[in-house]
XYZ file of C-alpha atoms in Angstrom:
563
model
C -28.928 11.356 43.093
C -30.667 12.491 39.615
C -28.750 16.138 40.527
C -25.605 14.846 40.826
C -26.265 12.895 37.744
C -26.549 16.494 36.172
C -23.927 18.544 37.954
C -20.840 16.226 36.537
C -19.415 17.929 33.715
C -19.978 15.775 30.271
C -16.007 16.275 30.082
C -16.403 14.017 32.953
C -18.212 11.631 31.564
C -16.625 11.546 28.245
C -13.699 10.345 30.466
C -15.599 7.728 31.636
C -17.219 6.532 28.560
C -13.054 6.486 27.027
C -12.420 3.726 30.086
C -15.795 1.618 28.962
C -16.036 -0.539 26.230
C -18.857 -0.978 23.916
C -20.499 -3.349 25.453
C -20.585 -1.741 29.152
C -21.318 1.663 27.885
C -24.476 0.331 25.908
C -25.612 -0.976 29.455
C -24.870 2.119 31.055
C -27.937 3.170 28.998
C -30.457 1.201 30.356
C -29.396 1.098 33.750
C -31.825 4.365 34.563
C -33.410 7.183 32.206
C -30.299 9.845 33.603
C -27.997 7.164 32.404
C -30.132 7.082 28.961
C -29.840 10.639 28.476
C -26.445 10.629 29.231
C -25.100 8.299 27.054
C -27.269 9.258 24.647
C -25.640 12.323 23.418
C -23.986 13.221 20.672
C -21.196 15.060 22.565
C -19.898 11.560 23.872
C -20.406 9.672 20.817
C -19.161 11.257 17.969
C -15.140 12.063 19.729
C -15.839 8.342 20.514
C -16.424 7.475 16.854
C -14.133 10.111 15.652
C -11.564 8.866 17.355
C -11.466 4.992 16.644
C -12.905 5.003 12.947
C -11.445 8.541 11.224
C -7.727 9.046 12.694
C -6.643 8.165 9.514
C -6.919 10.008 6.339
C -8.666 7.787 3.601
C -12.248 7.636 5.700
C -14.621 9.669 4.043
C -14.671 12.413 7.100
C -17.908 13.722 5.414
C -19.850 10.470 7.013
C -19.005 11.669 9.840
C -19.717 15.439 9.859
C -23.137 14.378 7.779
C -23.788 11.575 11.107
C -27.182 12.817 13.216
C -27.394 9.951 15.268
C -24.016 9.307 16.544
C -24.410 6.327 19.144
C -26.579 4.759 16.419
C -23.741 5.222 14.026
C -21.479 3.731 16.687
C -23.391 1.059 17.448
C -23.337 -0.423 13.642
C -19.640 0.262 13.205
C -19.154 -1.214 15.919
C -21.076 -4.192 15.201
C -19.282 -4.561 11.782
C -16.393 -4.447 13.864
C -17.215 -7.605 15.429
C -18.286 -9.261 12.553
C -15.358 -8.780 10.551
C -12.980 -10.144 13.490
C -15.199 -13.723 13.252
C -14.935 -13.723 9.057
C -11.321 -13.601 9.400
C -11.236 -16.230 12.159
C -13.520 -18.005 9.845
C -11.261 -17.766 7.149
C -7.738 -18.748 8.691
C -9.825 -22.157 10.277
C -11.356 -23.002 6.468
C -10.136 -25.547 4.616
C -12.428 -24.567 1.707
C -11.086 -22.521 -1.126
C -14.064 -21.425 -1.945
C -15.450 -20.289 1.087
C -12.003 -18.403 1.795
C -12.582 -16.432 -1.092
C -16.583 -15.736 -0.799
C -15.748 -13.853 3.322
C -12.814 -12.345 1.901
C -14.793 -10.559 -1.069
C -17.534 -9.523 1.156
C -14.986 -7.905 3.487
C -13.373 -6.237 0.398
C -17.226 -5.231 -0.710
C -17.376 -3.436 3.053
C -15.135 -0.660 1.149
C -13.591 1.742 3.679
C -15.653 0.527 6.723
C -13.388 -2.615 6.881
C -10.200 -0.646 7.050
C -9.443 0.114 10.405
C -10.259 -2.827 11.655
C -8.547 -4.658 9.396
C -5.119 -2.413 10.178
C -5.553 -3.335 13.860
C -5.930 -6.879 12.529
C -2.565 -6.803 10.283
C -0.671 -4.927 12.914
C -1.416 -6.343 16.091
C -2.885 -9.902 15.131
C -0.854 -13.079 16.786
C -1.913 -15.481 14.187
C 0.158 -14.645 11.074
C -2.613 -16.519 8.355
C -5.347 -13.624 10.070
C -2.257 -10.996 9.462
C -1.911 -11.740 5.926
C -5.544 -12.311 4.858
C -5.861 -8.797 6.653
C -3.381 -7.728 4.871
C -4.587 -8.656 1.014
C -8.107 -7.542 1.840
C -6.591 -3.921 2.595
C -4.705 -4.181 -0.569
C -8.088 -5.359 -2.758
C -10.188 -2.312 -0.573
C -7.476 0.085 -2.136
C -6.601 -1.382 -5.677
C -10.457 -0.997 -6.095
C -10.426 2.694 -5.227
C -7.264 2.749 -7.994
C -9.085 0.955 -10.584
C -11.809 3.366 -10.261
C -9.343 5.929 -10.124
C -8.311 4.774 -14.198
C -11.489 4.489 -15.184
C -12.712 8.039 -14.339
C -9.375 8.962 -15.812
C -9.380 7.046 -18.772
C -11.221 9.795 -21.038
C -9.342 12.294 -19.316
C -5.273 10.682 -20.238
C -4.366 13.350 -22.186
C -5.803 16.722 -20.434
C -3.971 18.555 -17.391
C -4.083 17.168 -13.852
C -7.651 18.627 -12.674
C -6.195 19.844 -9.170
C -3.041 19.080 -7.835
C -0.356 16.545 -9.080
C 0.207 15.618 -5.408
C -3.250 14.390 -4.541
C -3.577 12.319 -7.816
C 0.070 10.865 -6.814
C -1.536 10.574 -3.363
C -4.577 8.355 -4.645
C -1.993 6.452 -7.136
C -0.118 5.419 -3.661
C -2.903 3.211 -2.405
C -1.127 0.619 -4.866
C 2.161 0.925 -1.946
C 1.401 -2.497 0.641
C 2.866 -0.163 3.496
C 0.377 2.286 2.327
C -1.002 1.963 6.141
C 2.526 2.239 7.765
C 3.590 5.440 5.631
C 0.265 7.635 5.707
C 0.895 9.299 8.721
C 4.222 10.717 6.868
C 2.008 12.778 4.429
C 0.588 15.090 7.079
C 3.190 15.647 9.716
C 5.925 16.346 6.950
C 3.158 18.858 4.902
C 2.526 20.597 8.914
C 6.455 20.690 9.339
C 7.532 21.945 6.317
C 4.473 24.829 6.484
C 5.945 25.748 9.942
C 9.205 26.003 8.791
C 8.341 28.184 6.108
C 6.753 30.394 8.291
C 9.496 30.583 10.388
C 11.869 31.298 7.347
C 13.615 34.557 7.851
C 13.646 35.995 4.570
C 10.061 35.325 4.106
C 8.106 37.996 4.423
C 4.878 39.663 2.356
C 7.871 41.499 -0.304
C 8.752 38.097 -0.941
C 8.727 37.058 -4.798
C 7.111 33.815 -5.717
C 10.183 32.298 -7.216
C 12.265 33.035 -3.881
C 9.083 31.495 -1.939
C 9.273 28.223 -4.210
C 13.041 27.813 -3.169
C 12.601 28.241 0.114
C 9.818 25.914 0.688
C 12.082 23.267 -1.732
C 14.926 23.966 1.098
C 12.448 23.727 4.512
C 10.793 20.700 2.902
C 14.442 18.965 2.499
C 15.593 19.427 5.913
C 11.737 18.273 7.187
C 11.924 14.801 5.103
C 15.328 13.764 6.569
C 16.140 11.948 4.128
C 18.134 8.688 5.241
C 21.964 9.035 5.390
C 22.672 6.276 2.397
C 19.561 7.341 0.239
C 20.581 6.532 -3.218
C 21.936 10.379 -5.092
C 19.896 11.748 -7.690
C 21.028 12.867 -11.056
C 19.273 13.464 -14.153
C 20.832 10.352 -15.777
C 20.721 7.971 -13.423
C 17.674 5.343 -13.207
C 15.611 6.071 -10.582
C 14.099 3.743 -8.498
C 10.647 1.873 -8.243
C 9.917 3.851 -4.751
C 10.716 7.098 -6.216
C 7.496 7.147 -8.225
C 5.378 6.153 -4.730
C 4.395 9.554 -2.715
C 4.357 8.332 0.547
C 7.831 6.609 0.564
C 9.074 9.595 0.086
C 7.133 12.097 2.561
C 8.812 8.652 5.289
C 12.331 9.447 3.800
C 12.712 6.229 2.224
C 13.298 7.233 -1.459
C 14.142 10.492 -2.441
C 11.761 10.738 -5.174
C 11.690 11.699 -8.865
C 11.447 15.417 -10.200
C 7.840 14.756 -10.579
C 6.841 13.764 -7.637
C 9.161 15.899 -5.704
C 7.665 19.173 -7.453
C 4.185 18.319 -6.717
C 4.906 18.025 -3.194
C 6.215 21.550 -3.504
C 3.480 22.922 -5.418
C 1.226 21.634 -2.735
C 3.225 23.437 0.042
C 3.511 26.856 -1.962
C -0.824 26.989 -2.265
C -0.891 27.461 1.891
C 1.408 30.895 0.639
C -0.376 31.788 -2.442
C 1.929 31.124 -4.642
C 0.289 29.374 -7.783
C 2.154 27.479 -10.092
C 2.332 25.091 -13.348
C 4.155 21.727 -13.457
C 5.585 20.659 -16.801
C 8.108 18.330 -17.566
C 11.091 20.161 -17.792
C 9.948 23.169 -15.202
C 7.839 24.415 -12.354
C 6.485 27.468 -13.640
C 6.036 30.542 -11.216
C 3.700 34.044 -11.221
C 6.472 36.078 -10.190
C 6.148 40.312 -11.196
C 10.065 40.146 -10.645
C 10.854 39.001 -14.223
C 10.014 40.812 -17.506
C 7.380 38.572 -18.943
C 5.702 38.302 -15.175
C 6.919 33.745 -15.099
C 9.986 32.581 -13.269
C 11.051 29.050 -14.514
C 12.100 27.057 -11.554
C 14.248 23.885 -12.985
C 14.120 21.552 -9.442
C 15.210 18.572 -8.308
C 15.686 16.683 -4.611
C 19.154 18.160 -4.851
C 19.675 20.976 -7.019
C 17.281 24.298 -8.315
C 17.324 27.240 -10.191
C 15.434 29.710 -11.449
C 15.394 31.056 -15.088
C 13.854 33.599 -16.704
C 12.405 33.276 -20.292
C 15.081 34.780 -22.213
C 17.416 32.998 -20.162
C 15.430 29.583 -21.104
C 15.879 30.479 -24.636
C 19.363 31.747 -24.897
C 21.036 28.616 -22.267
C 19.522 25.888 -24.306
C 19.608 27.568 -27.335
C 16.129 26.561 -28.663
C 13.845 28.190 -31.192
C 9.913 28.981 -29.589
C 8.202 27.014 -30.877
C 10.547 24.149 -29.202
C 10.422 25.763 -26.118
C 7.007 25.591 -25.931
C 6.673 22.020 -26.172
C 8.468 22.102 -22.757
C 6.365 24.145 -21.141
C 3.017 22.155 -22.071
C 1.305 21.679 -18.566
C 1.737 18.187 -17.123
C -1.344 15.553 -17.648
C -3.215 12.662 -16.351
C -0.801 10.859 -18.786
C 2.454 12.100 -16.935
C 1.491 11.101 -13.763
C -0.289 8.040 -14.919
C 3.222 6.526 -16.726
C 5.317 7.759 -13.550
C 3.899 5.539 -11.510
C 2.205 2.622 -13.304
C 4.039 3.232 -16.588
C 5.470 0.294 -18.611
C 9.462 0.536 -17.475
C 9.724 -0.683 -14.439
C 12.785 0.204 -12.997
C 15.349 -1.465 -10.337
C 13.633 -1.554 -6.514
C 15.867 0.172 -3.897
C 16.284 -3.725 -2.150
C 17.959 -4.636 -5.242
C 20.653 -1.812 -5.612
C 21.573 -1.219 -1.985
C 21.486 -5.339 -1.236
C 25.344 -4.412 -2.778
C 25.952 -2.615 -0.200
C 25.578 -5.294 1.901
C 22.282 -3.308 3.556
C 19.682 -5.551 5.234
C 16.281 -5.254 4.062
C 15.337 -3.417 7.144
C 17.907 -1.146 6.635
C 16.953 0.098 3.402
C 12.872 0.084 4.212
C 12.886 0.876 7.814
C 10.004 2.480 8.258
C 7.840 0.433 5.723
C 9.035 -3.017 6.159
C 8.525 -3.711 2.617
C 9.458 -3.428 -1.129
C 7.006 -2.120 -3.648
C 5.560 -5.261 -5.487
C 6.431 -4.792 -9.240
C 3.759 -7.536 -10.181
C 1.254 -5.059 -8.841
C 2.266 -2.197 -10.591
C 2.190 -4.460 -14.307
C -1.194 -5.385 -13.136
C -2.579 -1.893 -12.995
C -0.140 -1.206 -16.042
C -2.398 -4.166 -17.996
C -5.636 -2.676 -16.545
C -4.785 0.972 -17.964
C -3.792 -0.387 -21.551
C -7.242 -2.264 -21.641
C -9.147 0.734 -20.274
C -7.445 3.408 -22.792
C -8.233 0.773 -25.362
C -11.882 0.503 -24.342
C -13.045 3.368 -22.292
C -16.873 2.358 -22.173
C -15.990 -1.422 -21.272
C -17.984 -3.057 -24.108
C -17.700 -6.340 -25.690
C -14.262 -7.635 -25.794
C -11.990 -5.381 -23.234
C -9.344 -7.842 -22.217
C -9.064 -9.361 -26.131
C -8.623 -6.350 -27.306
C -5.282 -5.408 -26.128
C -3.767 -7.982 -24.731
C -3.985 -10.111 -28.172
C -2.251 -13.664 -26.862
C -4.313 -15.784 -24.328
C -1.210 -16.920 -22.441
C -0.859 -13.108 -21.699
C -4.020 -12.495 -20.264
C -4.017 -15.727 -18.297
C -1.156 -15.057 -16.799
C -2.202 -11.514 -15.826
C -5.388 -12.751 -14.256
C -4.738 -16.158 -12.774
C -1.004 -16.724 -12.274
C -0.459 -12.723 -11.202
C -3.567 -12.398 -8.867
C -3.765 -15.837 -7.212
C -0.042 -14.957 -6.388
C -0.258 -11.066 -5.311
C -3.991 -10.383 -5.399
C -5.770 -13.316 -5.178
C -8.710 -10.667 -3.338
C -8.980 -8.038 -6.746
C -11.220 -10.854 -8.791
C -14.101 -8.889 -6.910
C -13.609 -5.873 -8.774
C -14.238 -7.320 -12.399
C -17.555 -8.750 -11.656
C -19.185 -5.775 -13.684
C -18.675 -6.545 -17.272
C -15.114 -5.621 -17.259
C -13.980 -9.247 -18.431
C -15.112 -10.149 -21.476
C -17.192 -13.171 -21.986
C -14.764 -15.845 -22.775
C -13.085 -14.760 -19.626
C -15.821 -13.986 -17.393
C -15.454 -12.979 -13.632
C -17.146 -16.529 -12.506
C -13.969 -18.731 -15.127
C -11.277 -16.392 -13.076
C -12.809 -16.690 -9.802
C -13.575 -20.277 -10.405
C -9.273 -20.343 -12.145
C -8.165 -18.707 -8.631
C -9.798 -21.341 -6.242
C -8.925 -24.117 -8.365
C -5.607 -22.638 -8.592
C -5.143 -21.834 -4.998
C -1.100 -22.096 -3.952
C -0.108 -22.580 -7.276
C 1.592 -18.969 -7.637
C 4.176 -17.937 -10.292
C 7.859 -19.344 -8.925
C 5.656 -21.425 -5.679
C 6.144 -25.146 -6.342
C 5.178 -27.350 -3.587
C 6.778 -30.504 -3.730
C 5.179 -33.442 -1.807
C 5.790 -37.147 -3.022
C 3.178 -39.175 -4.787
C 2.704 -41.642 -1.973
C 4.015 -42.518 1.346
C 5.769 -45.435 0.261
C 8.534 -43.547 -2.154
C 9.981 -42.570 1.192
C 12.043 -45.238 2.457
C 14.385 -43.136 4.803
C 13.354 -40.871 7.169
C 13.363 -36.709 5.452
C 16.266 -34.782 6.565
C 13.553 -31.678 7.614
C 10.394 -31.331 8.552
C 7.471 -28.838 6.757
C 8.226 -24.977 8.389
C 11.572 -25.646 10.190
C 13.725 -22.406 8.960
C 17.029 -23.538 7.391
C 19.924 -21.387 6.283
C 20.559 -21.979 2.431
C 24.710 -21.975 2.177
C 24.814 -21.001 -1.617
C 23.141 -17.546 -0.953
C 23.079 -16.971 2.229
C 19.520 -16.885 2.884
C 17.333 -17.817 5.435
C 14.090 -19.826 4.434
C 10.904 -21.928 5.359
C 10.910 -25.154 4.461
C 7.092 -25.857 2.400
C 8.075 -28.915 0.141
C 9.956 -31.855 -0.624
C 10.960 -34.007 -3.958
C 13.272 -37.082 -4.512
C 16.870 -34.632 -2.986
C 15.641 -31.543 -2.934
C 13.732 -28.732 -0.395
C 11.685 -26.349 -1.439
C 12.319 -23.003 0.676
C 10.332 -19.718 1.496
C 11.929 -16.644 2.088
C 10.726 -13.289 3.530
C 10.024 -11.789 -0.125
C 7.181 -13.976 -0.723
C 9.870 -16.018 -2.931
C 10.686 -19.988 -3.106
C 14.000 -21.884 -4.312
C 14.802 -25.054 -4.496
C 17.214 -26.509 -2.992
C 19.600 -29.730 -3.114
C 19.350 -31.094 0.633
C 22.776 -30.896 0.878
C 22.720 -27.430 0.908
C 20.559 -26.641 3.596
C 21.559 -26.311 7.225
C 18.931 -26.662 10.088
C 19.152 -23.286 11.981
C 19.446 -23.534 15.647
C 18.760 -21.318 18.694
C 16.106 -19.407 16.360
C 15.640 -15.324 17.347
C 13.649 -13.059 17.614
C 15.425 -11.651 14.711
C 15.268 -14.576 12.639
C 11.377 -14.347 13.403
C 11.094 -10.721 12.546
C 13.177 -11.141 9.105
C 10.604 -14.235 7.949
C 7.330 -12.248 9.221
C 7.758 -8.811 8.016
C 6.198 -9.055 4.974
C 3.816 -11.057 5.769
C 3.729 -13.681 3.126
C 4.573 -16.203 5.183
C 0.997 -16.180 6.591
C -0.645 -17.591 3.537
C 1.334 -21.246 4.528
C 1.829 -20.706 8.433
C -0.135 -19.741 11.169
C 2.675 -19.519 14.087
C 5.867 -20.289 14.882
C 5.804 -22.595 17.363
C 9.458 -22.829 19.996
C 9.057 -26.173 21.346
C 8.581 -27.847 18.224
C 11.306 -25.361 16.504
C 9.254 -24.534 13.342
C 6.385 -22.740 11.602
C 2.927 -24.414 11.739
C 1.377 -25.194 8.729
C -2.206 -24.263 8.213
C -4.631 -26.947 7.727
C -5.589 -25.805 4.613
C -2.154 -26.042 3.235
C -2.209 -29.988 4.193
C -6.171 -30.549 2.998
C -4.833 -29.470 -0.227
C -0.843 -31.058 -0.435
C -1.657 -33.937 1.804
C 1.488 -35.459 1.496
C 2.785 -32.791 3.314
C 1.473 -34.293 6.092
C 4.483 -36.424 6.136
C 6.699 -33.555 6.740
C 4.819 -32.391 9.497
């Protein structure tokens, strides 16, 4: 028998050990010492942990090459596995603020170990609360790896991008909530367009830099496919929030500002040594072609061309010393303000709704918008850290001078959007008078209460003499907009409503129209973004209507009456 054992290839039983889970393959171990040895190895456990922990590209893949042990390493990833599944279960069952907050910062504290098991969680959960809380953990993991992000650049805001502008744009896009749904994008459009090139037929080793850049612009165009009503670029036009965001536009969502769409370039033309300068105004190109040994590439999603320097000076007509100014290498700065700066421009939802586009329409691959309260909150953050780069004494004071401001940057914007973050400023980066324990203490205290959320419940039981008109989660059609919401509240005649943006309106009863014969549809348009999970834990057919979580009703129990 103990031959046999030996003579089956470890292909073989890599095969096997795929079929197993954990549980049964741990077993396997003890059931004799040639099943020990056997899965023991490091040739079955590390494709095993490669596989379910580092398919995606923001785990640290040196853990794993660094790994000696593999089944040991397994073993406790597996294990924290486990344990974060019961948290979250623990957390959509609480009815205690507090404790809701103290799993959900020690999941956030887990750091990149959480994540995939917290994707699996968001995507294929049932319960929506467990999708949501899985959900605004991710979002705290990565807004903590951005936060760090400013701080190691804060000294640096004024000196040129230290590698390339694409991978700094890359980090910056952990801010994006699809960030999970779009990653993927980033390699497979980076492989394409590489292959492309390749393939290019006037590409060959003759071939001058500047001629390289243009084709790699064109073979990365026709790789993005672009959707067929993507908004057109010109120089004057606003662009859009998801222009500035990387990933949306390696999906095809946006089409991307200069910046970003030049660094994606840039990134490209290194895998054909082609080494080049961003700056503003131009891509700048080693290229022996031209007199002064630099081709000027101006380049946009839709247009390029190349200049030379004479050609620079003589077309716009500008003395050198001018012209230099253009040509100053991008910084931390640029890149910085494109994404987190303080305009924030029109989201793509809000332009193409026009159009009469549904949302799905206009983010179908995401499923959802780019939150502009999370981009002022990282906007705040910067301002405080330029202001205060060592994080001493009075940090938040300092620039944000009114109190109103800073409370409603740190209570009102993250119990709303990022209720999770608080557990990032528990190192000195509040200052005293506004200490991590007051916010964290402001959050639970404050829990529901976002910006533009009112729950209305009556004062007593005995106000309502006639029976209400709807119950707490039936969806109802609102006639004045045309919108389809949740109902979460009720006061003297009117409804409060939640729609699939995370946003509430109220309503005059007579407005509102009981949907029937709900759809799937119907379902997928409330769910998508998720925030419907913070108030709702199903949707359940026989009753018609959304199920309220019980922590919802321990803290609005009046609500019970609707329910």
């Amino acid at each position: 028998m103990s031959s046999v054992l030996y003579d089956i290839p470890l292909d073989t039983w890599f095969e096997v050990a795929e079929l197993l889970d954990t549980q049964d393959l741990i077993n396997l171990r003890i059931v004799n010492k040639h099943f020990h040895y056997i899965f023991s190895l490091n040739t079955i456990w590390k494709p095993l942990a490669t596989s379910r922990w580092f398919k995606i590209d923001d785990q640290p893949r040196e853990i794993i090459k660094d790994t000696k042990e593999y089944f040991a390493y397994y073993t406790e990833r597996n294990q924290i596995d486990v344990d974060i599944s019961k948290s979250m279960e623990k957390i959509v069952h609480s009815t205690n603020s507090n404790e809701i907050f103290e799993i959900g910062w020690s999941l956030v504290n887990l750091r990149y170990k959480a994540i995939p098991k917290l994707v699996q969680l968001k995507s294929f959960g049932a319960n929506l609360s467990i999708k949501y809380y899985s959900h605004m953990i991710l979002c705290s993991i990565r807004h903590g790896e951005v936060i760090k992000l400013l701080q190691e650049l804060g000294s640096k805001y004024l000196t040129p991008i230290d590698g390339d502008a694409e991978d700094l744009l890359f980090k910056l896009s952990y801010i994006d909530p699809a960030f999970d749904r779009l990653l993927p994008f980033r390699q497979k459009i980076i492989e394409n367009t590489i292959e492309a090139v390749q393939l290019h037929p006037k590409l060959d080793e003759s071939t001058p830099s500047s001629l390289r850049i243009l084709i790699i612009r064109n073979c990365l165009i026709q790789c993005l496919n672009f959707q067929k009503d993507t908004h057109p670029f010109t120089p004057y036009q606003q662009q859009y929030v998801e222009d500035s965001f990387i990933l949306r536009v390696y999906a095809g969502e946006a089409l991307g500002s200069k910046i970003v769409f030049e660094s994606i370039v840039q990134k490209i033309a290194k895998y054909f040594d082609v080494e080049s300068i961003l700056t503003e105004s131009f891509m700048i190109v080693k290229d022996d072609t031209f007199h002064d040994g630099k081709a000027y590439i101006l380049m946009t999603p839709k247009k390029a061309k190349v200049f030379s320097h004479r050609h620079i000076i003589r077309t716009l007509g500008l003395r050198q010393s001018d012209l230099e100014k253009l040509l100053i290498p991008l910084t931390n700065k640029h890149i910085l303000n494109e994404v987190i700066g303080t305009e924030i421009h029109f989201g793509l939802f809000e332009s193409e709704i026009a159009k009469n586009n549904s949302y799905d329409e206009i983010y179908n691959i995401s499923h959802s918008s780019i939150r502009k309260s999370h981009i002022q909150f990282f906007n705040h953050l910067l301002h405080a850290i330029l202001s205060n780069p060592k994080f001493s004494g009075d940090l938040l004071s300092s620039t944000i001078t009114h109190r109103e401001i800073a409370e409603q940057l740190f209570i009102e914007n993250l119990t709303r959007e990022l209720p999770f973050n608080c557990v990032h400023f528990q190192n000195g980066l509040l200052n005293e008078q506004f200490s991590s324990q007051q916010l964290k203490t402001s959050i639970i205290k404050n829990f529901y209460k976002f910006s533009h959320l009112n729950i209305y419940s009556e004062d007593s039981y005995e106000k309502i003499r006639t029976p209400l008109k709807f119950k707490i989660g039936q969806i109802v059609h609102h006639t004045r907009t045309g919108q389809i919401g949740v109902i979460i509240g009720h006061k003297n005649e009117y409804f409060t409503i939640f729609n699939q943006y995370g946003e509430t309106r109220v309503c005059d009863k007579d407005t509102l129209l009981q949907m029937q014969d709900i759809t799937k549809l119907d379902l997928h348009i409330l769910t998508t973004e998720l925030w419907i999970g913070v108030l709702f834990t199903h949707f359940d057919f026989e009753q018609d209507r959304f199920i309220p979580t019980q922590h919802l009703l321990n803290l609005f129990p009046n609500l019970r009456i609707m329910n």
